Tab-separated table of C-alpha atoms in Angstrom:
chain	number	residue	atom	x	y	z
A	181	UNK	CA	147.995	90.806	60.381
A	182	UNK	CA	147.719	92.124	63.941
A	183	UNK	CA	144.609	92.330	66.090
A	184	UNK	CA	144.465	94.708	68.925
A	185	UNK	CA	141.773	95.118	71.544
A	186	UNK	CA	141.050	98.929	72.547
A	187	UNK	CA	137.657	98.249	74.225
A	188	UNK	CA	136.096	94.912	75.297
A	189	UNK	CA	133.072	95.949	77.454
A	190	UNK	CA	129.376	95.718	76.592
A	191	UNK	CA	126.481	97.981	77.370
A	192	UNK	CA	128.378	100.978	78.797
A	193	UNK	CA	131.861	101.996	79.920
A	194	UNK	CA	132.657	100.936	83.477
A	195	UNK	CA	135.425	102.813	85.108
A	196	UNK	CA	136.768	101.466	88.532
A	197	UNK	CA	139.054	99.338	90.332
A	198	UNK	CA	137.192	95.905	89.688
A	199	UNK	CA	137.433	96.427	85.891
A	200	UNK	CA	140.986	97.747	85.876
A	201	UNK	CA	142.739	94.611	84.423
A	202	UNK	CA	140.266	93.678	81.535
A	203	UNK	CA	139.377	97.298	81.003
A	204	UNK	CA	136.152	99.210	81.121
A	205	UNK	CA	136.015	100.825	77.660
A	206	UNK	CA	133.235	99.680	75.261
A	207	UNK	CA	133.798	97.676	72.099
A	208	UNK	CA	136.634	98.454	69.682
A	209	UNK	CA	139.242	96.325	67.944
A	210	UNK	CA	141.870	97.248	65.553
A	211	UNK	CA	143.059	94.846	62.738
A	212	UNK	CA	146.123	96.047	60.814
A	213	UNK	CA	147.288	94.038	57.766
A	214	UNK	CA	151.040	93.559	57.119
A	215	UNK	CA	150.969	96.016	54.363
A	216	UNK	CA	149.344	98.688	56.656
A	217	UNK	CA	145.694	98.565	55.934
A	218	UNK	CA	143.889	99.848	59.022
A	219	UNK	CA	140.566	98.520	59.820
A	220	UNK	CA	138.611	99.338	63.009
A	221	UNK	CA	135.671	97.144	64.138
A	222	UNK	CA	133.215	99.359	66.269
A	223	UNK	CA	133.590	102.602	67.785
A	224	UNK	CA	132.860	102.183	71.551
A	225	UNK	CA	134.860	104.382	73.923
A	226	UNK	CA	138.127	102.375	73.293
A	227	UNK	CA	138.322	104.055	69.912
A	228	UNK	CA	139.280	107.281	71.748
A	229	UNK	CA	142.601	105.669	72.887
A	230	UNK	CA	143.100	104.175	69.423
A	231	UNK	CA	142.706	107.572	67.863
A	232	UNK	CA	145.425	109.000	70.290
A	233	UNK	CA	147.823	106.241	69.183
A	234	UNK	CA	147.077	107.009	65.471
A	235	UNK	CA	147.817	110.613	65.918
A	236	UNK	CA	151.346	109.610	66.758
A	237	UNK	CA	151.550	108.155	63.216
A	238	UNK	CA	150.477	109.367	59.758
A	239	UNK	CA	147.119	110.675	61.078
A	240	UNK	CA	148.995	113.602	62.810
A	241	UNK	CA	150.044	114.793	59.486
A	242	UNK	CA	146.717	114.424	57.884
A	243	UNK	CA	147.523	111.632	55.568
A	244	UNK	CA	145.974	108.655	57.360
A	245	UNK	CA	143.128	106.491	56.138
A	246	UNK	CA	141.155	104.064	58.264
A	247	UNK	CA	138.001	101.778	57.650
A	248	UNK	CA	135.486	101.534	60.444
A	249	UNK	CA	133.252	98.490	60.434
A	250	UNK	CA	130.238	98.948	62.647
A	251	UNK	CA	128.388	95.748	63.815
A	252	UNK	CA	125.362	97.765	64.889
A	253	UNK	CA	124.645	101.266	66.181
A	254	UNK	CA	123.782	100.685	69.686
A	255	UNK	CA	125.563	103.331	71.899
A	256	UNK	CA	128.375	100.812	73.122
A	257	UNK	CA	129.372	100.396	69.578
A	258	UNK	CA	129.365	103.982	68.379
A	259	UNK	CA	129.685	106.278	71.480
A	260	UNK	CA	133.524	106.772	71.027
A	261	UNK	CA	133.409	108.203	67.517
A	262	UNK	CA	133.055	111.852	68.451
A	263	UNK	CA	136.224	111.546	70.660
A	264	UNK	CA	138.239	109.971	67.771
A	265	UNK	CA	140.935	112.520	67.326
A	266	UNK	CA	142.034	111.772	63.753
A	267	UNK	CA	138.670	113.317	62.594
A	268	UNK	CA	139.872	116.633	63.670
A	269	UNK	CA	142.880	116.701	61.228
A	270	UNK	CA	142.242	117.822	57.584
A	271	UNK	CA	143.218	115.318	54.997
A	272	UNK	CA	142.429	112.120	57.088
A	273	UNK	CA	139.976	109.841	55.600
A	274	UNK	CA	137.454	107.529	57.520
A	275	UNK	CA	135.352	105.184	55.617
A	276	UNK	CA	132.367	103.938	57.797
A	277	UNK	CA	130.639	100.684	56.762
A	278	UNK	CA	127.385	99.342	58.442
A	279	UNK	CA	124.179	97.386	57.616
A	280	UNK	CA	121.596	99.247	55.462
A	281	UNK	CA	118.664	100.296	57.413
A	282	UNK	CA	115.027	100.509	56.424
A	283	UNK	CA	114.222	103.659	58.155
A	284	UNK	CA	116.918	106.163	57.166
A	285	UNK	CA	120.539	106.514	55.984
A	286	UNK	CA	123.428	105.423	58.026
A	287	UNK	CA	124.822	108.938	58.035
A	288	UNK	CA	121.800	110.349	59.856
A	289	UNK	CA	122.331	107.820	62.653
A	290	UNK	CA	125.795	109.100	63.120
A	291	UNK	CA	124.979	112.737	62.547
A	292	UNK	CA	122.286	112.958	65.332
A	293	UNK	CA	124.951	111.512	67.871
A	294	UNK	CA	126.969	114.639	67.402
A	295	UNK	CA	124.293	117.178	66.758
A	296	UNK	CA	122.605	119.732	69.058
A	297	UNK	CA	121.541	119.235	71.921
A	298	UNK	CA	123.667	116.078	72.549
A	299	UNK	CA	127.305	117.119	71.544
A	300	UNK	CA	128.911	120.565	70.941
A	301	UNK	CA	130.711	119.651	67.729
A	302	UNK	CA	128.582	118.520	64.801
A	303	UNK	CA	129.863	115.803	62.357
A	304	UNK	CA	129.915	118.402	59.517
A	305	UNK	CA	132.449	120.373	61.479
A	306	UNK	CA	134.994	117.420	61.411
A	307	UNK	CA	137.940	118.308	59.329
A	308	UNK	CA	138.640	114.842	58.147
A	309	UNK	CA	136.697	113.384	55.242
A	310	UNK	CA	134.039	110.871	56.473
A	311	UNK	CA	132.269	108.669	54.048
A	312	UNK	CA	129.516	106.178	54.677
A	313	UNK	CA	128.634	102.876	52.891
A	314	UNK	CA	125.741	100.810	53.663
A	315	UNK	CA	125.905	97.028	53.409
A	316	UNK	CA	123.593	94.049	52.715
A	317	UNK	CA	123.389	91.283	55.160
A	318	UNK	CA	125.759	88.981	53.383
A	319	UNK	CA	127.949	91.648	51.627
A	320	UNK	CA	131.352	90.664	50.433
A	321	UNK	CA	133.903	93.423	49.456
A	322	UNK	CA	137.667	94.380	49.473
A	323	UNK	CA	139.296	96.973	51.511
A	324	UNK	CA	142.769	97.202	49.808
A	325	UNK	CA	144.311	93.836	50.496
A	326	UNK	CA	141.652	92.816	53.027
A	327	UNK	CA	138.794	90.643	51.971
A	328	UNK	CA	135.646	91.336	54.032
A	329	UNK	CA	132.617	89.113	54.270
A	330	UNK	CA	129.416	89.753	56.340
A	331	UNK	CA	126.662	87.685	57.905
A	332	UNK	CA	123.673	88.697	59.962
A	333	UNK	CA	123.485	88.148	63.737
A	334	UNK	CA	120.562	87.658	66.057
A	335	UNK	CA	120.191	90.880	68.112
A	336	UNK	CA	117.479	93.406	68.576
A	337	UNK	CA	117.481	95.736	65.543
A	338	UNK	CA	119.953	93.357	63.948
A	339	UNK	CA	123.737	93.247	63.872
A	340	UNK	CA	126.373	92.214	61.441
A	341	UNK	CA	129.276	89.838	61.879
A	342	UNK	CA	132.447	90.571	59.825
A	343	UNK	CA	135.255	88.187	58.539
A	344	UNK	CA	138.456	89.800	57.720
A	345	UNK	CA	140.924	87.604	55.443
A	346	UNK	CA	144.441	88.894	54.855
A	347	UNK	CA	148.083	87.738	55.102
A	348	UNK	CA	146.974	84.082	54.989
A	349	UNK	CA	144.831	84.329	58.101
A	350	UNK	CA	141.166	84.957	59.091
A	351	UNK	CA	139.577	86.844	61.906
A	352	UNK	CA	135.817	86.881	62.623
A	353	UNK	CA	134.071	89.423	64.788
A	354	UNK	CA	130.736	88.113	66.165
A	355	UNK	CA	129.097	90.707	68.458
A	356	UNK	CA	126.396	91.234	69.506
A	357	UNK	CA	124.303	88.222	69.214
A	358	UNK	CA	122.058	85.781	70.995
A	359	UNK	CA	122.287	82.117	70.374
A	360	UNK	CA	120.362	81.098	67.435
A	361	UNK	CA	117.897	78.893	69.319
A	362	UNK	CA	115.245	80.448	71.537
A	363	UNK	CA	114.229	83.867	69.976
A	364	UNK	CA	114.533	85.419	66.625
A	365	UNK	CA	115.287	89.125	66.873
A	366	UNK	CA	114.280	91.669	64.305
A	367	UNK	CA	113.279	95.094	65.181
A	368	UNK	CA	110.679	94.288	67.776
A	369	UNK	CA	111.064	95.049	71.381
A	370	UNK	CA	110.667	91.985	73.616
A	371	UNK	CA	109.475	93.043	76.984
A	372	UNK	CA	109.498	89.771	78.854
A	373	UNK	CA	111.604	86.453	78.596
A	374	UNK	CA	109.653	83.912	76.701
A	375	UNK	CA	108.323	80.997	78.581
A	376	UNK	CA	110.695	78.034	78.711
A	377	UNK	CA	107.973	75.839	76.963
A	378	UNK	CA	107.301	78.456	74.301
A	379	UNK	CA	107.663	76.949	70.893
A	380	UNK	CA	109.222	78.871	68.012
A	381	UNK	CA	107.124	79.243	64.854
A	382	UNK	CA	108.399	77.145	61.711
A	383	UNK	CA	109.331	80.478	60.190
A	384	UNK	CA	111.342	81.721	63.092
A	385	UNK	CA	113.055	78.401	63.485
A	386	UNK	CA	114.151	78.194	59.743
A	387	UNK	CA	115.375	81.715	59.838
A	388	UNK	CA	117.536	81.138	62.980
A	389	UNK	CA	118.862	77.926	61.277
A	390	UNK	CA	119.817	79.775	58.259
A	391	UNK	CA	121.430	82.505	60.288
A	392	UNK	CA	123.499	80.154	62.235
A	393	UNK	CA	124.576	78.338	59.069
A	394	UNK	CA	125.707	81.706	57.824
A	395	UNK	CA	127.798	82.396	60.850
A	396	UNK	CA	129.251	78.837	60.902
A	397	UNK	CA	130.208	79.320	57.266
A	398	UNK	CA	131.742	82.794	58.120
A	399	UNK	CA	133.803	81.238	60.918
A	400	UNK	CA	134.877	78.119	58.923
A	401	UNK	CA	138.541	77.558	59.667
A	402	UNK	CA	139.194	81.004	61.196
A	403	UNK	CA	142.342	81.540	63.089
A	404	UNK	CA	140.616	83.648	65.697
A	405	UNK	CA	136.861	84.402	66.442
A	406	UNK	CA	135.924	87.285	68.753
A	407	UNK	CA	132.550	86.373	70.198
A	408	UNK	CA	129.915	88.271	72.330
A	409	UNK	CA	129.928	86.233	75.611
A	410	UNK	CA	128.434	88.824	77.835
A	411	UNK	CA	126.251	86.405	79.450
A	412	UNK	CA	126.702	83.568	82.022
A	413	UNK	CA	124.377	80.567	82.007
A	414	UNK	CA	122.436	82.214	84.968
A	415	UNK	CA	122.222	85.597	83.217
A	416	UNK	CA	120.775	83.775	80.014
A	417	UNK	CA	118.223	82.002	82.001
A	418	UNK	CA	116.822	85.297	83.316
A	419	UNK	CA	117.421	87.408	80.317
A	420	UNK	CA	117.029	85.360	77.152
A	421	UNK	CA	115.394	88.292	75.338
A	422	UNK	CA	118.444	90.661	75.787
A	423	UNK	CA	120.201	89.310	72.770
A	424	UNK	CA	123.655	88.086	74.057
A	425	UNK	CA	125.430	84.725	74.221
A	426	UNK	CA	127.167	82.511	76.730
A	427	UNK	CA	130.858	81.159	76.436
A	428	UNK	CA	129.150	77.668	75.658
A	429	UNK	CA	127.349	79.164	72.682
A	430	UNK	CA	130.555	80.639	71.323
A	431	UNK	CA	132.455	77.269	71.812
A	432	UNK	CA	129.486	75.531	70.200
A	433	UNK	CA	129.858	77.501	66.977
A	434	UNK	CA	133.627	77.629	67.016
A	435	UNK	CA	133.668	73.705	67.150
A	436	UNK	CA	131.109	73.473	64.381
A	437	UNK	CA	133.335	75.792	62.228
A	438	UNK	CA	136.725	74.278	63.183
A	439	UNK	CA	138.106	77.412	64.613
A	440	UNK	CA	141.550	77.643	66.034
A	441	UNK	CA	141.115	80.239	68.803
A	442	UNK	CA	138.425	82.119	70.559
A	443	UNK	CA	138.457	85.534	72.254
A	444	UNK	CA	135.615	85.956	74.836
A	445	UNK	CA	134.397	89.723	74.344
A	446	UNK	CA	131.818	92.162	75.121
A	447	UNK	CA	132.149	91.425	78.814
A	448	UNK	CA	129.086	92.476	81.028
A	449	UNK	CA	129.592	95.838	82.785
A	450	UNK	CA	129.051	94.161	86.129
A	451	UNK	CA	131.631	91.523	85.639
A	452	UNK	CA	134.817	92.026	87.795
A	453	UNK	CA	138.312	91.115	86.727
A	454	UNK	CA	138.128	88.168	89.031
A	455	UNK	CA	134.860	86.808	87.576
A	456	UNK	CA	136.278	87.279	84.117
A	457	UNK	CA	139.300	85.234	85.145
A	458	UNK	CA	137.140	82.391	86.441
A	459	UNK	CA	135.009	82.530	83.352
A	460	UNK	CA	138.114	82.257	81.127
A	461	UNK	CA	139.352	79.257	83.194
A	462	UNK	CA	136.209	77.385	82.860
A	463	UNK	CA	135.805	78.104	79.187
A	464	UNK	CA	139.542	76.935	78.587
A	465	UNK	CA	138.594	73.694	80.424
A	466	UNK	CA	135.405	73.240	78.384
A	467	UNK	CA	137.383	73.820	75.042
A	468	UNK	CA	139.683	71.027	75.775
A	469	UNK	CA	136.862	68.497	75.153
A	470	UNK	CA	136.850	65.958	72.421
A	471	UNK	CA	138.535	66.522	69.099
A	472	UNK	CA	140.505	69.698	68.342
A	473	UNK	CA	141.330	71.903	71.219
A	474	UNK	CA	140.394	75.482	70.876
A	475	UNK	CA	142.554	78.212	72.378
A	476	UNK	CA	140.540	80.490	74.474
A	477	UNK	CA	141.381	83.953	75.782
A	478	UNK	CA	139.347	86.606	77.568
A	479	UNK	CA	139.992	89.764	75.671
A	480	UNK	CA	141.367	92.643	77.634
A	481	UNK	CA	142.377	96.215	76.713
A	482	UNK	CA	145.705	96.257	75.024
A	483	UNK	CA	145.818	92.560	74.063
A	484	UNK	CA	147.442	92.027	70.673
A	485	UNK	CA	147.168	88.731	68.792
A	486	UNK	CA	149.378	88.535	65.575
A	487	UNK	CA	147.970	86.191	62.982
A	488	UNK	CA	149.313	84.865	59.642
A	489	UNK	CA	152.323	86.104	57.879
A	490	UNK	CA	154.170	89.191	58.148
A	491	UNK	CA	152.303	90.957	61.027
A	492	UNK	CA	153.851	94.065	62.606
B	126	UNK	CA	121.494	117.300	103.706
B	127	UNK	CA	123.909	114.745	102.225
B	128	UNK	CA	125.730	115.270	98.903
B	129	UNK	CA	127.353	112.178	97.235
B	130	UNK	CA	129.435	112.370	94.117
B	131	UNK	CA	128.685	109.373	91.795
B	132	UNK	CA	130.492	110.609	88.776
B	133	UNK	CA	132.957	113.477	88.423
B	134	UNK	CA	134.195	113.418	84.875
B	135	UNK	CA	133.409	115.404	81.827
B	136	UNK	CA	133.012	114.596	78.128
B	137	UNK	CA	133.232	110.845	78.278
B	138	UNK	CA	133.617	108.181	80.750
B	139	UNK	CA	137.347	107.411	81.285
B	140	UNK	CA	137.992	103.863	82.561
B	141	UNK	CA	141.701	102.924	83.357
B	142	UNK	CA	144.105	102.499	86.042
B	143	UNK	CA	145.222	106.236	85.869
B	144	UNK	CA	141.645	107.279	86.814
B	145	UNK	CA	140.838	104.915	89.603
B	146	UNK	CA	141.252	107.333	92.504
B	147	UNK	CA	139.070	110.217	91.360
B	148	UNK	CA	136.883	107.941	89.228
B	149	UNK	CA	136.026	107.724	85.428
B	150	UNK	CA	132.345	108.000	85.510
B	151	UNK	CA	130.559	111.085	84.023
B	152	UNK	CA	128.583	113.651	86.012
B	153	UNK	CA	126.117	112.624	88.597
B	154	UNK	CA	125.635	114.030	92.146
B	155	UNK	CA	122.937	113.026	94.528
B	156	UNK	CA	121.501	115.072	97.392
B	157	UNK	CA	119.498	113.594	100.092
B	158	UNK	CA	117.593	115.772	102.472
B	159	UNK	CA	117.155	115.180	106.139
B	160	UNK	CA	113.571	114.391	105.486
B	161	UNK	CA	114.491	111.792	102.983
B	162	UNK	CA	113.824	113.465	99.628
B	163	UNK	CA	116.232	112.375	96.804
B	164	UNK	CA	117.508	114.630	94.058
B	165	UNK	CA	119.881	113.808	91.327
B	166	UNK	CA	122.025	116.452	89.748
B	167	UNK	CA	122.692	115.211	86.265
B	168	UNK	CA	122.557	111.586	84.982
B	169	UNK	CA	125.991	110.645	83.650
B	170	UNK	CA	127.238	107.116	83.944
B	171	UNK	CA	127.690	107.665	87.760
B	172	UNK	CA	124.063	107.202	87.983
B	173	UNK	CA	124.264	103.497	87.229
B	174	UNK	CA	126.088	102.915	90.616
B	175	UNK	CA	123.636	105.029	92.485
B	176	UNK	CA	120.946	102.933	91.079
B	177	UNK	CA	122.523	99.717	92.367
B	178	UNK	CA	122.862	101.279	95.732
B	179	UNK	CA	119.156	102.272	95.767
B	180	UNK	CA	117.892	98.765	94.735
B	181	UNK	CA	120.130	97.121	97.219
B	182	UNK	CA	118.780	99.253	100.319
B	183	UNK	CA	117.560	97.160	103.135
B	184	UNK	CA	113.690	97.013	103.677
B	185	UNK	CA	111.570	98.948	103.396
B	186	UNK	CA	113.615	99.486	100.202
B	187	UNK	CA	111.571	102.230	98.663
B	188	UNK	CA	113.128	102.012	95.153
B	189	UNK	CA	111.725	98.666	94.612
B	190	UNK	CA	108.391	100.007	93.789
B	191	UNK	CA	107.522	102.986	95.780
B	192	UNK	CA	110.549	105.249	95.398
B	193	UNK	CA	110.319	108.922	94.200
B	194	UNK	CA	113.241	111.211	93.127
B	195	UNK	CA	113.738	114.245	91.030
B	196	UNK	CA	116.530	114.518	88.322
B	197	UNK	CA	117.858	117.976	87.525
B	198	UNK	CA	119.667	118.254	84.349
B	199	UNK	CA	122.183	120.962	83.726
B	200	UNK	CA	121.954	120.374	80.037
B	201	UNK	CA	121.484	117.477	77.720
B	202	UNK	CA	124.946	116.804	76.385
B	203	UNK	CA	125.890	112.989	76.577
B	204	UNK	CA	128.044	113.122	79.522
B	205	UNK	CA	125.032	114.526	81.549
B	206	UNK	CA	122.435	112.075	80.408
B	207	UNK	CA	124.108	109.060	79.153
B	208	UNK	CA	123.503	107.126	82.646
B	209	UNK	CA	119.775	107.513	82.257
B	210	UNK	CA	119.171	104.302	80.327
B	211	UNK	CA	121.198	102.384	82.989
B	212	UNK	CA	119.671	103.822	86.125
B	213	UNK	CA	118.082	100.674	87.583
B	214	UNK	CA	115.206	102.171	89.588
B	215	UNK	CA	113.803	103.573	86.363
B	216	UNK	CA	112.958	100.068	85.379
B	217	UNK	CA	110.854	99.254	88.443
B	218	UNK	CA	107.097	99.827	87.972
B	219	UNK	CA	105.638	101.921	90.883
B	220	UNK	CA	108.731	104.205	91.191
B	221	UNK	CA	108.144	107.808	90.090
B	222	UNK	CA	110.668	110.239	88.670
B	223	UNK	CA	110.364	113.839	87.890
B	224	UNK	CA	112.935	115.159	85.291
B	225	UNK	CA	113.787	118.846	85.052
B	226	UNK	CA	115.961	120.247	82.269
B	227	UNK	CA	116.523	123.348	80.173
B	228	UNK	CA	114.606	123.100	76.790
B	229	UNK	CA	112.084	125.259	74.863
B	230	UNK	CA	109.158	123.039	76.133
B	231	UNK	CA	108.699	119.890	78.051
B	232	UNK	CA	107.677	118.192	74.864
B	233	UNK	CA	111.083	118.920	73.354
B	234	UNK	CA	113.049	117.825	76.550
B	235	UNK	CA	111.026	114.542	76.408
B	236	UNK	CA	111.986	114.272	72.610
B	237	UNK	CA	115.689	114.684	73.545
B	238	UNK	CA	115.544	111.967	76.201
B	239	UNK	CA	113.606	109.665	73.921
B	240	UNK	CA	116.287	110.369	71.194
B	241	UNK	CA	118.762	108.592	73.429
B	242	UNK	CA	116.380	105.502	73.953
B	243	UNK	CA	115.494	105.094	70.178
B	244	UNK	CA	115.854	101.679	68.688
B	245	UNK	CA	118.899	102.331	66.459
B	246	UNK	CA	120.729	103.436	69.683
B	247	UNK	CA	119.236	101.385	72.613
B	248	UNK	CA	117.315	98.170	72.755
B	249	UNK	CA	114.775	99.530	75.218
B	250	UNK	CA	113.493	101.650	72.263
B	251	UNK	CA	111.513	104.209	74.449
B	252	UNK	CA	111.072	105.683	77.920
B	253	UNK	CA	107.625	104.048	77.995
B	254	UNK	CA	109.279	100.620	78.173
B	255	UNK	CA	111.271	101.444	81.242
B	256	UNK	CA	108.575	100.809	83.788
B	257	UNK	CA	108.750	103.679	86.227
B	258	UNK	CA	106.643	106.718	85.931
B	259	UNK	CA	108.316	109.478	84.260
B	260	UNK	CA	107.322	113.024	84.313
B	261	UNK	CA	109.368	115.461	82.237
B	262	UNK	CA	109.292	119.314	82.655
B	263	UNK	CA	111.275	122.025	80.828
B	264	UNK	CA	112.677	124.505	83.194
B	265	UNK	CA	112.388	128.222	82.275
B	266	UNK	CA	115.525	129.968	83.475
B	267	UNK	CA	114.573	132.610	86.166
B	268	UNK	CA	111.419	130.767	87.209
B	269	UNK	CA	111.834	129.055	90.652
B	270	UNK	CA	109.813	125.771	91.270
């Protein structure tokens, strides 16, 4: 399979000179199996460029099919979809997957993004066929030759991690998530950071522990884990209630799961290219520790990582 | 008065080396009068950088708790409002913003802006969690104010 990054940024797109090298588009990763199964994870603004590239292939002729896995529906993970050109061609097929919600159907969440008064073209006017499939927290299913497994993450309003297995390789997408230690996020709004001394209730601690176990299981033996490392240690001290991790959190999970390589992902909007370089260097050094070395890369737009057999 | 362009792009923010000179942020223009009043014309992603500048102003740094500004929205398509959740001064209690835009009623305009903040889309969940005072008024075309 081949993994390609089209958007690596969190929160909002950040154009400008200081983000030129890693790129300013929000989250979008493409995974293509050797046999040609096309999976897209998240639809931040990066998906606009993926769409342009797909329109140079079978999607231009209206015979393309893609599967879009959504980690959660915060803007930076869906805002590119209205600009995804393959939707404007009759005959193309897009299957959208995301976690089942308690408060309404997934289709409605997407439909209101493209409705009046926010966007001039409604989803109903898209010429391609769009289908929606709602997922349980630990869903497992197949998309053609790709095995997909899910686990829930610790993020406000809940996010889903995905593992894709195909061609004898495994890639896991873990974004967005806080560490599984200090706050349990459900649908509540946390206005203030918790006091450093605040103890978790037994119930919350248990739930976080089982969530962590689920993520470690999902990452077990993965060739590549793509992890939300939006925060520095200093950010996390100030904003533990914002639902994002540090590189050290990602390394800790990757070590526990025997992961081969880690891509730092969902970079903070204020992070400059030079700062990401530095974070990457520090994390590479930290990953050399005891036992097996984990290969570390800071994801950038255009990065391609071939895994397993027969990639193209 | 002084006019500053913070975002000049339509449709969607466009990061990338090919856009660096003109900039890739969506629509936001600020107007500062000689007397010091601040008006924003639209609130695309360019507003985020304006917010940073306002919060970093030297003392008396009005937008760290006593700032006032008006935001005039041309319309509520994403590229004209998507910077709103990322405009830092809105998160500072004591600041006050008046928002004007076209809608059938002020309640409807508020609903449109609330829609962008809703929990399925944005973690702050509602304008009320932002901190600053926000007054929203629909503009009736042909009626000056």
